[in-house]
């Protein structure tokens, strides 16, 4: 009897592991092995000048602390996050609330908000490069027609980040709208009915019912938006190459530059480790702070 | 008073939606304008298809299209297979170290492939797969996101169905493909939409991996095409090329937008 049970367990275990095997193989090959390699390589000097990587210990990290561009990139990314995350979330909530109502023409409205999500960032970059171009660009023509001076949005360090933030908010708000639409569908309608019976104003309804019940979605979307603000870099390739003077450079693009333009593998690895750290921090926020409220509700 | 307020906010909504459409409309109009007058402020009704013809002959967009389609289809097909199997194990089987393995997959959600461009490039180099379509696809063959999504779905299927099938003499493997797979169609549709649009739009990784026309997807082709112009770029052509790249997904989205939105909203994608 015991023997049979044991054999059964063995078979069930083997079957489960066989089912997992293909996924696990790719998971190890392209997530865990690369992470381990990065951590290791970040302790070495490995650039074009050194044929065989030289062990440095934590020198790469020390160099990073002294690297002006690194701090510039980190502060850029911080501002990029501050610019994009709250704005796109507020817009997304507004969009969702209005799109959730069965108004005429809503489907066209929903399409116009959501379509930027479907377009590759590289195409978005082409369109917005055209919009931001001095003299010929749409924005430039608009400003001229109302008698304002021309601004080279992408060419001036003080404006370039604004230009990027506006573009990314345009691209992302509609995506987050979907999550809020899903959140709104989960709010029981009788709450609104009883509020209506009591004659509660619309703003109060939003403040006391809608917003608190959307809170889990808001927290979740903030984490996604925060993560995205570190991951979105395709546009930099087309629009600015990180310039002018690193004013639009972001962490992931700096990794790309270090690895594939400067061929400084040690530094690229060190930066990747920093990036992994940042993402794990966001994930930790999600798990320890918010996850309980969001999942399994 | 309330009615009036409602109307104002409604018009505000329409205005906002119109604003959101401006980039697309402007690009579309530019793509169909004759090159000489596209940048002149004067209004005219001249439209042409020349830009598209020039774009099509100036760069191998047909090849790029084929490459992108191959990549998108293969990645999704393999993901479907691997994710279905793993999701079934997590949803319905008891095995050793289940929670540990589940946590391992969580790491992939937290640290996506986008971030690991440099170490993954080294892995591909070790595998001698640089500048191949397989190299572009390989890191995405296991999708933790797909596994989680399908696991949620599989868990909603009543286990009594398994028991009945087992009495009929079905093996677990047959149950998976004959019962769970067909019952989860809506989830596969939602996952398919996410996967296809992600890989149609993916840029940085294929840019790093590919060197040749034979393997380059649309996004990388478009970037190279757009960058090939000097300052004072040929905006009509860049617009036409951009439109060519985004058209398939955009048209698909327009045709199926209701189902698309609904599957998005109800699939529990978060």
PDB file of C-alpha atoms in Angstrom, chain A:
ATOM      1  CA  UNK A   1       0.000   0.000   0.000  1.00  0.00           C
ATOM      2  CA  UNK A   2       2.676   2.438   1.091  1.00  0.00           C
ATOM      3  CA  UNK A   3       4.797   1.417  -1.840  1.00  0.00           C
ATOM      4  CA  UNK A   4       2.018   2.128  -4.310  1.00  0.00           C
ATOM      5  CA  UNK A   5       1.409   5.541  -2.835  1.00  0.00           C
ATOM      6  CA  UNK A   6       5.067   6.363  -3.076  1.00  0.00           C
ATOM      7  CA  UNK A   7       5.220   5.288  -6.698  1.00  0.00           C
ATOM      8  CA  UNK A   8       2.150   7.383  -7.418  1.00  0.00           C
ATOM      9  CA  UNK A   9       3.800  10.418  -5.880  1.00  0.00           C
ATOM     10  CA  UNK A  10       6.913   9.815  -7.854  1.00  0.00           C
ATOM     11  CA  UNK A  11       4.903   9.654 -11.072  1.00  0.00           C
ATOM     12  CA  UNK A  12       2.891  12.779 -10.291  1.00  0.00           C
ATOM     13  CA  UNK A  13       6.089  14.649  -9.460  1.00  0.00           C
ATOM     14  CA  UNK A  14       7.797  13.538 -12.620  1.00  0.00           C
ATOM     15  CA  UNK A  15       4.812  14.530 -14.748  1.00  0.00           C
ATOM     16  CA  UNK A  16       4.636  17.995 -13.192  1.00  0.00           C
ATOM     17  CA  UNK A  17       8.351  18.540 -13.683  1.00  0.00           C
ATOM     18  CA  UNK A  18       8.155  17.385 -17.281  1.00  0.00           C
ATOM     19  CA  UNK A  19       5.406  19.920 -17.902  1.00  0.00           C
ATOM     20  CA  UNK A  20       7.565  22.631 -16.353  1.00  0.00           C
ATOM     21  CA  UNK A  21      10.785  21.589 -18.024  1.00  0.00           C
ATOM     22  CA  UNK A  22      10.553  23.653 -21.253  1.00  0.00           C
ATOM     23  CA  UNK A  23       9.561  26.841 -19.429  1.00  0.00           C
ATOM     24  CA  UNK A  24      12.215  26.318 -16.765  1.00  0.00           C
ATOM     25  CA  UNK A  25      14.879  25.755 -19.390  1.00  0.00           C
ATOM     26  CA  UNK A  26      14.233  29.143 -21.027  1.00  0.00           C
ATOM     27  CA  UNK A  27      13.758  30.802 -17.651  1.00  0.00           C
ATOM     28  CA  UNK A  28      17.211  29.719 -16.532  1.00  0.00           C
ATOM     29  CA  UNK A  29      18.873  30.397 -19.860  1.00  0.00           C
ATOM     30  CA  UNK A  30      17.510  33.935 -20.280  1.00  0.00           C
ATOM     31  CA  UNK A  31      16.778  35.138 -16.768  1.00  0.00           C
ATOM     32  CA  UNK A  32      18.839  33.440 -14.067  1.00  0.00           C
ATOM     33  CA  UNK A  33      22.018  32.598 -15.925  1.00  0.00           C
ATOM     34  CA  UNK A  34      22.254  36.138 -17.384  1.00  0.00           C
ATOM     35  CA  UNK A  35      21.612  37.707 -13.971  1.00  0.00           C
ATOM     36  CA  UNK A  36      24.377  35.613 -12.429  1.00  0.00           C
ATOM     37  CA  UNK A  37      26.731  36.480 -15.296  1.00  0.00           C
ATOM     38  CA  UNK A  38      25.970  40.190 -14.916  1.00  0.00           C
ATOM     39  CA  UNK A  39      26.672  40.187 -11.215  1.00  0.00           C
ATOM     40  CA  UNK A  40      29.948  38.384 -11.856  1.00  0.00           C
ATOM     41  CA  UNK A  41      31.022  40.584 -14.763  1.00  0.00           C
ATOM     42  CA  UNK A  42      30.231  43.718 -12.761  1.00  0.00           C
ATOM     43  CA  UNK A  43      33.221  42.831 -10.569  1.00  0.00           C
ATOM     44  CA  UNK A  44      35.596  42.775 -13.525  1.00  0.00           C
ATOM     45  CA  UNK A  45      37.228  45.281 -15.764  1.00  0.00           C
ATOM     46  CA  UNK A  46      36.136  44.144 -19.194  1.00  0.00           C
ATOM     47  CA  UNK A  47      36.380  46.756 -21.912  1.00  0.00           C
ATOM     48  CA  UNK A  48      38.112  47.146 -25.266  1.00  0.00           C
ATOM     49  CA  UNK A  49      41.404  47.955 -23.565  1.00  0.00           C
ATOM     50  CA  UNK A  50      41.514  44.734 -21.540  1.00  0.00           C
ATOM     51  CA  UNK A  51      41.711  41.556 -23.586  1.00  0.00           C
ATOM     52  CA  UNK A  52      41.213  39.280 -20.587  1.00  0.00           C
ATOM     53  CA  UNK A  53      38.814  40.565 -17.903  1.00  0.00           C
ATOM     54  CA  UNK A  54      40.627  41.707 -14.765  1.00  0.00           C
ATOM     55  CA  UNK A  55      39.088  41.209 -11.358  1.00  0.00           C
ATOM     56  CA  UNK A  56      38.395  44.536  -9.677  1.00  0.00           C
ATOM     57  CA  UNK A  57      36.127  43.775  -6.755  1.00  0.00           C
ATOM     58  CA  UNK A  58      33.778  46.665  -6.253  1.00  0.00           C
ATOM     59  CA  UNK A  59      35.805  49.213  -8.214  1.00  0.00           C
ATOM     60  CA  UNK A  60      33.174  49.460 -10.948  1.00  0.00           C
ATOM     61  CA  UNK A  61      30.606  50.425  -8.352  1.00  0.00           C
ATOM     62  CA  UNK A  62      32.986  52.949  -6.835  1.00  0.00           C
ATOM     63  CA  UNK A  63      33.606  54.412 -10.295  1.00  0.00           C
ATOM     64  CA  UNK A  64      29.889  54.651 -10.834  1.00  0.00           C
ATOM     65  CA  UNK A  65      29.517  56.813  -7.739  1.00  0.00           C
ATOM     66  CA  UNK A  66      32.067  59.184  -9.218  1.00  0.00           C
ATOM     67  CA  UNK A  67      30.487  59.089 -12.677  1.00  0.00           C
ATOM     68  CA  UNK A  68      28.691  62.333 -13.449  1.00  0.00           C
ATOM     69  CA  UNK A  69      26.755  60.859 -16.336  1.00  0.00           C
ATOM     70  CA  UNK A  70      25.418  58.095 -14.089  1.00  0.00           C
ATOM     71  CA  UNK A  71      23.983  60.599 -11.614  1.00  0.00           C
ATOM     72  CA  UNK A  72      22.649  62.685 -14.457  1.00  0.00           C
ATOM     73  CA  UNK A  73      20.939  59.602 -15.871  1.00  0.00           C
ATOM     74  CA  UNK A  74      19.496  58.618 -12.497  1.00  0.00           C
ATOM     75  CA  UNK A  75      18.132  62.093 -11.815  1.00  0.00           C
ATOM     76  CA  UNK A  76      16.746  62.241 -15.372  1.00  0.00           C
ATOM     77  CA  UNK A  77      14.983  58.976 -14.743  1.00  0.00           C
ATOM     78  CA  UNK A  78      13.621  60.260 -11.455  1.00  0.00           C
ATOM     79  CA  UNK A  79      12.234  63.383 -13.132  1.00  0.00           C
ATOM     80  CA  UNK A  80      10.927  61.304 -15.989  1.00  0.00           C
ATOM     81  CA  UNK A  81       9.044  59.152 -13.459  1.00  0.00           C
ATOM     82  CA  UNK A  82       7.758  62.169 -11.529  1.00  0.00           C
ATOM     83  CA  UNK A  83       6.593  63.705 -14.792  1.00  0.00           C
ATOM     84  CA  UNK A  84       4.920  60.678 -16.308  1.00  0.00           C
ATOM     85  CA  UNK A  85       3.532  58.533 -13.478  1.00  0.00           C
ATOM     86  CA  UNK A  86       1.094  60.863 -11.652  1.00  0.00           C
ATOM     87  CA  UNK A  87      -0.007  62.654 -14.819  1.00  0.00           C
ATOM     88  CA  UNK A  88      -0.826  59.540 -16.784  1.00  0.00           C
ATOM     89  CA  UNK A  89      -2.617  58.002 -13.790  1.00  0.00           C
ATOM     90  CA  UNK A  90      -4.840  61.044 -13.215  1.00  0.00           C
ATOM     91  CA  UNK A  91      -5.610  61.200 -16.924  1.00  0.00           C
ATOM     92  CA  UNK A  92      -6.282  57.474 -17.059  1.00  0.00           C
ATOM     93  CA  UNK A  93      -8.767  57.678 -14.171  1.00  0.00           C
ATOM     94  CA  UNK A  94     -10.597  60.565 -15.839  1.00  0.00           C
ATOM     95  CA  UNK A  95     -10.633  58.741 -19.167  1.00  0.00           C
ATOM     96  CA  UNK A  96     -11.934  55.561 -17.562  1.00  0.00           C
ATOM     97  CA  UNK A  97     -14.702  57.283 -15.624  1.00  0.00           C
ATOM     98  CA  UNK A  98     -15.989  58.999 -18.745  1.00  0.00           C
ATOM     99  CA  UNK A  99     -15.532  56.011 -21.033  1.00  0.00           C
ATOM    100  CA  UNK A 100     -17.348  53.805 -18.560  1.00  0.00           C
ATOM    101  CA  UNK A 101     -20.520  55.783 -19.007  1.00  0.00           C
ATOM    102  CA  UNK A 102     -22.654  54.643 -21.872  1.00  0.00           C
ATOM    103  CA  UNK A 103     -22.397  57.871 -23.802  1.00  0.00           C
ATOM    104  CA  UNK A 104     -22.786  58.197 -27.520  1.00  0.00           C
ATOM    105  CA  UNK A 105     -19.502  58.083 -29.372  1.00  0.00           C
ATOM    106  CA  UNK A 106     -17.694  56.448 -26.464  1.00  0.00           C
ATOM    107  CA  UNK A 107     -16.210  53.731 -28.584  1.00  0.00           C
ATOM    108  CA  UNK A 108     -14.488  56.274 -30.820  1.00  0.00           C
ATOM    109  CA  UNK A 109     -13.282  58.085 -27.720  1.00  0.00           C
ATOM    110  CA  UNK A 110     -11.944  54.848 -26.258  1.00  0.00           C
ATOM    111  CA  UNK A 111     -10.194  54.042 -29.536  1.00  0.00           C
ATOM    112  CA  UNK A 112      -8.531  57.425 -29.674  1.00  0.00           C
ATOM    113  CA  UNK A 113      -7.223  57.073 -26.131  1.00  0.00           C
ATOM    114  CA  UNK A 114      -6.056  53.504 -26.503  1.00  0.00           C
ATOM    115  CA  UNK A 115      -4.529  53.384 -29.978  1.00  0.00           C
ATOM    116  CA  UNK A 116      -1.136  54.867 -28.945  1.00  0.00           C
ATOM    117  CA  UNK A 117      -0.607  51.742 -26.843  1.00  0.00           C
ATOM    118  CA  UNK A 118      -0.777  49.588 -29.958  1.00  0.00           C
ATOM    119  CA  UNK A 119       1.871  51.561 -31.821  1.00  0.00           C
ATOM    120  CA  UNK A 120       5.544  50.690 -31.422  1.00  0.00           C
ATOM    121  CA  UNK A 121       7.526  53.284 -29.491  1.00  0.00           C
ATOM    122  CA  UNK A 122       9.792  53.622 -32.490  1.00  0.00           C
ATOM    123  CA  UNK A 123       6.849  54.753 -34.654  1.00  0.00           C
ATOM    124  CA  UNK A 124       5.667  57.082 -31.911  1.00  0.00           C
ATOM    125  CA  UNK A 125       9.147  58.568 -31.872  1.00  0.00           C
ATOM    126  CA  UNK A 126       8.983  59.235 -35.630  1.00  0.00           C
ATOM    127  CA  UNK A 127       5.637  60.997 -35.358  1.00  0.00           C
ATOM    128  CA  UNK A 128       6.593  63.094 -32.363  1.00  0.00           C
ATOM    129  CA  UNK A 129       9.979  63.930 -33.816  1.00  0.00           C
ATOM    130  CA  UNK A 130       8.004  65.430 -36.668  1.00  0.00           C
ATOM    131  CA  UNK A 131       5.710  67.238 -34.223  1.00  0.00           C
ATOM    132  CA  UNK A 132       8.639  68.690 -32.263  1.00  0.00           C
ATOM    133  CA  UNK A 133      10.764  69.651 -35.301  1.00  0.00           C
ATOM    134  CA  UNK A 134      11.533  73.363 -35.356  1.00  0.00           C
ATOM    135  CA  UNK A 135      10.077  75.356 -38.259  1.00  0.00           C
ATOM    136  CA  UNK A 136       8.288  72.491 -40.034  1.00  0.00           C
ATOM    137  CA  UNK A 137       6.841  70.659 -37.060  1.00  0.00           C
ATOM    138  CA  UNK A 138       3.214  70.811 -36.013  1.00  0.00           C
ATOM    139  CA  UNK A 139       3.955  72.425 -32.670  1.00  0.00           C
ATOM    140  CA  UNK A 140       6.218  74.976 -34.273  1.00  0.00           C
ATOM    141  CA  UNK A 141       3.559  75.944 -36.813  1.00  0.00           C
ATOM    142  CA  UNK A 142       0.967  76.146 -34.081  1.00  0.00           C
ATOM    143  CA  UNK A 143       3.156  78.439 -32.002  1.00  0.00           C
ATOM    144  CA  UNK A 144       3.902  80.621 -35.007  1.00  0.00           C
ATOM    145  CA  UNK A 145       0.234  80.930 -35.846  1.00  0.00           C
ATOM    146  CA  UNK A 146      -0.495  82.291 -32.387  1.00  0.00           C
ATOM    147  CA  UNK A 147       2.483  84.603 -32.656  1.00  0.00           C
ATOM    148  CA  UNK A 148       4.880  82.816 -30.338  1.00  0.00           C
ATOM    149  CA  UNK A 149       8.559  82.211 -30.874  1.00  0.00           C
ATOM    150  CA  UNK A 150       9.923  78.925 -32.104  1.00  0.00           C
ATOM    151  CA  UNK A 151      11.319  76.447 -29.604  1.00  0.00           C
ATOM    152  CA  UNK A 152      13.709  73.667 -30.517  1.00  0.00           C
ATOM    153  CA  UNK A 153      12.117  71.215 -28.113  1.00  0.00           C
ATOM    154  CA  UNK A 154      14.486  68.328 -28.594  1.00  0.00           C
ATOM    155  CA  UNK A 155      17.572  70.484 -29.003  1.00  0.00           C
ATOM    156  CA  UNK A 156      17.431  72.398 -25.747  1.00  0.00           C
ATOM    157  CA  UNK A 157      18.412  70.752 -22.442  1.00  0.00           C
ATOM    158  CA  UNK A 158      15.704  72.542 -20.469  1.00  0.00           C
ATOM    159  CA  UNK A 159      12.816  71.473 -22.713  1.00  0.00           C
ATOM    160  CA  UNK A 160      13.767  68.031 -23.942  1.00  0.00           C
ATOM    161  CA  UNK A 161      12.553  66.204 -20.828  1.00  0.00           C
ATOM    162  CA  UNK A 162       9.191  67.984 -21.025  1.00  0.00           C
ATOM    163  CA  UNK A 163       8.853  66.916 -24.621  1.00  0.00           C
ATOM    164  CA  UNK A 164       9.552  63.291 -23.670  1.00  0.00           C
ATOM    165  CA  UNK A 165       7.170  63.369 -20.717  1.00  0.00           C
ATOM    166  CA  UNK A 166       4.305  64.736 -22.819  1.00  0.00           C
ATOM    167  CA  UNK A 167       4.866  62.093 -25.462  1.00  0.00           C
ATOM    168  CA  UNK A 168       4.988  59.217 -22.982  1.00  0.00           C
ATOM    169  CA  UNK A 169       1.869  60.426 -21.155  1.00  0.00           C
ATOM    170  CA  UNK A 170       0.130  60.507 -24.533  1.00  0.00           C
ATOM    171  CA  UNK A 171       1.252  56.940 -25.217  1.00  0.00           C
ATOM    172  CA  UNK A 172       0.581  55.412 -21.807  1.00  0.00           C
ATOM    173  CA  UNK A 173      -2.539  57.035 -20.357  1.00  0.00           C
ATOM    174  CA  UNK A 174      -4.846  54.984 -22.580  1.00  0.00           C
ATOM    175  CA  UNK A 175      -3.151  51.764 -21.529  1.00  0.00           C
ATOM    176  CA  UNK A 176      -3.714  52.512 -17.848  1.00  0.00           C
ATOM    177  CA  UNK A 177      -7.288  53.518 -18.659  1.00  0.00           C
ATOM    178  CA  UNK A 178      -8.001  49.843 -19.393  1.00  0.00           C
ATOM    179  CA  UNK A 179      -6.984  48.805 -15.879  1.00  0.00           C
ATOM    180  CA  UNK A 180      -9.207  51.481 -14.386  1.00  0.00           C
ATOM    181  CA  UNK A 181     -12.081  50.451 -16.649  1.00  0.00           C
ATOM    182  CA  UNK A 182     -11.669  46.937 -15.273  1.00  0.00           C
ATOM    183  CA  UNK A 183     -11.548  48.362 -11.750  1.00  0.00           C
ATOM    184  CA  UNK A 184     -14.725  50.377 -12.312  1.00  0.00           C
ATOM    185  CA  UNK A 185     -16.550  47.287 -13.519  1.00  0.00           C
ATOM    186  CA  UNK A 186     -15.782  45.640 -10.208  1.00  0.00           C
ATOM    187  CA  UNK A 187     -17.491  48.344  -8.143  1.00  0.00           C
ATOM    188  CA  UNK A 188     -20.961  47.139  -7.164  1.00  0.00           C
ATOM    189  CA  UNK A 189     -23.596  49.358  -8.847  1.00  0.00           C
ATOM    190  CA  UNK A 190     -25.881  49.380  -5.795  1.00  0.00           C
ATOM    191  CA  UNK A 191     -23.340  51.616  -4.048  1.00  0.00           C
ATOM    192  CA  UNK A 192     -24.007  54.255  -6.675  1.00  0.00           C
ATOM    193  CA  UNK A 193     -27.733  53.678  -6.541  1.00  0.00           C
ATOM    194  CA  UNK A 194     -27.917  54.240  -2.805  1.00  0.00           C
ATOM    195  CA  UNK A 195     -25.724  57.324  -3.163  1.00  0.00           C
ATOM    196  CA  UNK A 196     -28.139  58.648  -5.753  1.00  0.00           C
ATOM    197  CA  UNK A 197     -31.105  57.944  -3.484  1.00  0.00           C
ATOM    198  CA  UNK A 198     -29.386  59.918  -0.744  1.00  0.00           C
ATOM    199  CA  UNK A 199     -28.797  62.748  -3.186  1.00  0.00           C
ATOM    200  CA  UNK A 200     -25.025  62.775  -2.835  1.00  0.00           C
ATOM    201  CA  UNK A 201     -23.156  65.082  -5.214  1.00  0.00           C
ATOM    202  CA  UNK A 202     -20.942  63.744  -7.970  1.00  0.00           C
ATOM    203  CA  UNK A 203     -17.684  64.925  -6.477  1.00  0.00           C
ATOM    204  CA  UNK A 204     -18.555  63.324  -3.132  1.00  0.00           C
ATOM    205  CA  UNK A 205     -19.458  60.086  -4.908  1.00  0.00           C
ATOM    206  CA  UNK A 206     -16.042  60.096  -6.546  1.00  0.00           C
ATOM    207  CA  UNK A 207     -14.251  60.947  -3.293  1.00  0.00           C
ATOM    208  CA  UNK A 208     -16.134  58.503  -1.058  1.00  0.00           C
ATOM    209  CA  UNK A 209     -16.913  55.586  -3.374  1.00  0.00           C
ATOM    210  CA  UNK A 210     -15.097  55.518  -6.701  1.00  0.00           C
ATOM    211  CA  UNK A 211     -11.615  56.613  -5.675  1.00  0.00           C
ATOM    212  CA  UNK A 212     -11.260  54.451  -2.532  1.00  0.00           C
ATOM    213  CA  UNK A 213     -12.482  51.398  -4.422  1.00  0.00           C
ATOM    214  CA  UNK A 214     -10.068  52.126  -7.272  1.00  0.00           C
ATOM    215  CA  UNK A 215      -7.189  52.385  -4.817  1.00  0.00           C
ATOM    216  CA  UNK A 216      -5.849  48.833  -5.372  1.00  0.00           C
ATOM    217  CA  UNK A 217      -5.864  49.450  -9.148  1.00  0.00           C
ATOM    218  CA  UNK A 218      -4.177  52.819  -8.665  1.00  0.00           C
ATOM    219  CA  UNK A 219      -1.415  51.303  -6.565  1.00  0.00           C
ATOM    220  CA  UNK A 220      -0.893  48.510  -9.056  1.00  0.00           C
ATOM    221  CA  UNK A 221      -0.846  50.876 -12.027  1.00  0.00           C
ATOM    222  CA  UNK A 222       1.650  53.148 -10.243  1.00  0.00           C
ATOM    223  CA  UNK A 223       4.065  50.239  -9.955  1.00  0.00           C
ATOM    224  CA  UNK A 224       3.633  49.367 -13.639  1.00  0.00           C
ATOM    225  CA  UNK A 225       4.059  53.017 -14.623  1.00  0.00           C
ATOM    226  CA  UNK A 226       7.107  53.403 -12.399  1.00  0.00           C
ATOM    227  CA  UNK A 227       8.688  50.279 -13.897  1.00  0.00           C
ATOM    228  CA  UNK A 228       7.874  51.504 -17.397  1.00  0.00           C
ATOM    229  CA  UNK A 229       9.495  54.850 -16.749  1.00  0.00           C
ATOM    230  CA  UNK A 230      12.765  52.943 -16.406  1.00  0.00           C
ATOM    231  CA  UNK A 231      12.100  50.567 -19.293  1.00  0.00           C
ATOM    232  CA  UNK A 232      10.933  52.869 -22.087  1.00  0.00           C
ATOM    233  CA  UNK A 233      13.943  53.945 -24.122  1.00  0.00           C
ATOM    234  CA  UNK A 234      13.250  53.120 -27.779  1.00  0.00           C
ATOM    235  CA  UNK A 235      12.291  56.726 -28.511  1.00  0.00           C
ATOM    236  CA  UNK A 236      15.677  58.027 -27.359  1.00  0.00           C
ATOM    237  CA  UNK A 237      17.307  56.082 -30.178  1.00  0.00           C
ATOM    238  CA  UNK A 238      15.321  58.012 -32.797  1.00  0.00           C
ATOM    239  CA  UNK A 239      14.785  61.382 -31.182  1.00  0.00           C
ATOM    240  CA  UNK A 240      17.810  62.500 -29.192  1.00  0.00           C
ATOM    241  CA  UNK A 241      20.376  59.721 -28.627  1.00  0.00           C
ATOM    242  CA  UNK A 242      20.279  60.832 -25.007  1.00  0.00           C
ATOM    243  CA  UNK A 243      21.218  64.403 -25.812  1.00  0.00           C
ATOM    244  CA  UNK A 244      21.609  67.287 -25.789  1.00  0.00           C
ATOM    245  CA  UNK A 245      24.403  66.859 -23.264  1.00  0.00           C
ATOM    246  CA  UNK A 246      22.717  63.798 -21.712  1.00  0.00           C
ATOM    247  CA  UNK A 247      19.615  65.841 -20.861  1.00  0.00           C
ATOM    248  CA  UNK A 248      17.287  63.084 -22.089  1.00  0.00           C
ATOM    249  CA  UNK A 249      19.477  60.075 -21.281  1.00  0.00           C
ATOM    250  CA  UNK A 250      17.875  57.336 -19.172  1.00  0.00           C
ATOM    251  CA  UNK A 251      19.326  54.367 -17.290  1.00  0.00           C
ATOM    252  CA  UNK A 252      18.467  51.648 -19.804  1.00  0.00           C
ATOM    253  CA  UNK A 253      19.780  53.736 -22.696  1.00  0.00           C
ATOM    254  CA  UNK A 254      22.973  54.338 -20.751  1.00  0.00           C
ATOM    255  CA  UNK A 255      23.304  50.565 -20.364  1.00  0.00           C
ATOM    256  CA  UNK A 256      22.819  50.187 -24.109  1.00  0.00           C
ATOM    257  CA  UNK A 257      25.462  52.846 -24.811  1.00  0.00           C
ATOM    258  CA  UNK A 258      27.998  51.377 -22.396  1.00  0.00           C
ATOM    259  CA  UNK A 259      27.534  47.896 -23.794  1.00  0.00           C
ATOM    260  CA  UNK A 260      27.127  48.463 -27.508  1.00  0.00           C
ATOM    261  CA  UNK A 261      28.684  51.855 -28.250  1.00  0.00           C
ATOM    262  CA  UNK A 262      31.579  51.980 -25.766  1.00  0.00           C
ATOM    263  CA  UNK A 263      31.895  48.175 -25.437  1.00  0.00           C
ATOM    264  CA  UNK A 264      32.579  48.598 -21.739  1.00  0.00           C
ATOM    265  CA  UNK A 265      31.195  45.280 -20.541  1.00  0.00           C
ATOM    266  CA  UNK A 266      32.164  45.697 -16.907  1.00  0.00           C
ATOM    267  CA  UNK A 267      30.390  49.034 -16.673  1.00  0.00           C
ATOM    268  CA  UNK A 268      27.360  47.800 -18.626  1.00  0.00           C
ATOM    269  CA  UNK A 269      27.084  44.899 -16.176  1.00  0.00           C
ATOM    270  CA  UNK A 270      27.416  47.178 -13.171  1.00  0.00           C
ATOM    271  CA  UNK A 271      24.675  49.434 -14.548  1.00  0.00           C
ATOM    272  CA  UNK A 272      22.489  46.401 -15.238  1.00  0.00           C
ATOM    273  CA  UNK A 273      22.919  45.317 -11.614  1.00  0.00           C
ATOM    274  CA  UNK A 274      21.785  48.795 -10.529  1.00  0.00           C
ATOM    275  CA  UNK A 275      18.792  48.495 -12.853  1.00  0.00           C
ATOM    276  CA  UNK A 276      17.899  45.086 -11.424  1.00  0.00           C
ATOM    277  CA  UNK A 277      18.151  46.611  -7.957  1.00  0.00           C
ATOM    278  CA  UNK A 278      15.753  49.404  -8.908  1.00  0.00           C
ATOM    279  CA  UNK A 279      13.234  46.949 -10.359  1.00  0.00           C
ATOM    280  CA  UNK A 280      13.469  44.667  -7.329  1.00  0.00           C
ATOM    281  CA  UNK A 281      12.792  47.693  -5.133  1.00  0.00           C
ATOM    282  CA  UNK A 282       9.574  48.392  -7.054  1.00  0.00           C
ATOM    283  CA  UNK A 283       8.658  44.719  -6.878  1.00  0.00           C
ATOM    284  CA  UNK A 284       9.234  44.737  -3.124  1.00  0.00           C
ATOM    285  CA  UNK A 285       6.946  47.767  -2.809  1.00  0.00           C
ATOM    286  CA  UNK A 286       4.358  45.808  -4.717  1.00  0.00           C
ATOM    287  CA  UNK A 287       4.661  42.626  -2.682  1.00  0.00           C
ATOM    288  CA  UNK A 288       5.033  43.870   0.831  1.00  0.00           C
ATOM    289  CA  UNK A 289       2.862  46.929   0.619  1.00  0.00           C
ATOM    290  CA  UNK A 290       0.216  46.446  -1.969  1.00  0.00           C
ATOM    291  CA  UNK A 291      -0.081  42.914  -3.159  1.00  0.00           C
ATOM    292  CA  UNK A 292      -2.384  41.715  -0.422  1.00  0.00           C
ATOM    293  CA  UNK A 293      -4.947  44.302  -1.321  1.00  0.00           C
ATOM    294  CA  UNK A 294      -4.790  43.689  -5.033  1.00  0.00           C
ATOM    295  CA  UNK A 295      -4.757  39.985  -5.675  1.00  0.00           C
ATOM    296  CA  UNK A 296      -7.188  37.402  -4.419  1.00  0.00           C
ATOM    297  CA  UNK A 297      -9.814  39.963  -3.604  1.00  0.00           C
TER     298      UNK A 297
END
